[in-house]
Short mmCIF file of C-alpha atoms in Angstrom, two decimals:
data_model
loop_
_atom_site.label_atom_id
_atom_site.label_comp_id
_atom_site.label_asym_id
_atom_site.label_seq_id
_atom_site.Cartn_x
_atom_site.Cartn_y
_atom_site.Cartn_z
CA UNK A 269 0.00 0.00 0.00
CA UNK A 270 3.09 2.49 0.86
CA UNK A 271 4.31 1.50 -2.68
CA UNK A 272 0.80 2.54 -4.47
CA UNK A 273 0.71 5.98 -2.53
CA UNK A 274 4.21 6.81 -3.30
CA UNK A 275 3.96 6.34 -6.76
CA UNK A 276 0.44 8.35 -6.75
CA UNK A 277 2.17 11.32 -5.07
CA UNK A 278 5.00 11.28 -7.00
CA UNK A 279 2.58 10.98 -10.02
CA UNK A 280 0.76 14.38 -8.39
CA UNK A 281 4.03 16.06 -7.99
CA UNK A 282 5.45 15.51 -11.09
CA UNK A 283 1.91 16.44 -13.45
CA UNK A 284 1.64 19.91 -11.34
CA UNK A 285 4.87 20.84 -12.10
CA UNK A 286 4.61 20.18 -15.12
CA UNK A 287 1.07 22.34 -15.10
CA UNK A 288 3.18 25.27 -13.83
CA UNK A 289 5.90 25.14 -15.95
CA UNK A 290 4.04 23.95 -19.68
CA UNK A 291 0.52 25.51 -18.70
CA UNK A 292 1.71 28.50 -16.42
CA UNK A 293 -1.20 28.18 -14.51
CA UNK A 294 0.29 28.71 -10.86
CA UNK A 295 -2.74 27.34 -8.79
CA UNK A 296 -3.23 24.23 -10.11
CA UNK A 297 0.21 23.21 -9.91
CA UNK A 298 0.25 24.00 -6.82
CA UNK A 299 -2.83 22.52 -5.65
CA UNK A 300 -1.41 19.07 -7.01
CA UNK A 301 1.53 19.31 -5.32
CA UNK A 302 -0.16 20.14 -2.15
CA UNK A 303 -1.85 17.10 -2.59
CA UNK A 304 1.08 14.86 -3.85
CA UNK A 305 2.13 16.14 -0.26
CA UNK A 306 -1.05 14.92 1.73
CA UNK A 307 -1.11 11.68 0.02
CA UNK A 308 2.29 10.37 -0.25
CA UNK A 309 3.45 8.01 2.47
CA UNK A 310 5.82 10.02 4.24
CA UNK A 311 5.21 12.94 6.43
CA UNK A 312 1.44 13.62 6.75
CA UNK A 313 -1.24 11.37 4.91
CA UNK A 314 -4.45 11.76 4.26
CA UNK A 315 -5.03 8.11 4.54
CA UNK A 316 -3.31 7.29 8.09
CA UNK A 317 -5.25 10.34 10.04
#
């Protein structure tokens, strides 16, 4: 299960960066790396609260 969420946060991280830097739209890419954040398994999880 670690495995699956830190491949979907990476996954978040990676595709909002890429929405700030291809799309220049600021808030999105930072609203999926916010939540690349909250779901990944280290640090704070949405999923272990």
């Amino acid at each position: 299960m670690a495995t699956l969420l830190w491949i979907i946060a990476v996954a978040l991280v990676i595709s909002g960066i890429y929405v700030i830097l291809a799309r220049r739209d600021l808030l999105w890419g930072i609203v999926l790396i916010v939540l690349g954040f909250l779901v990944g398994p280290g640090g704070v999880s949405i999923f272990n609260v």
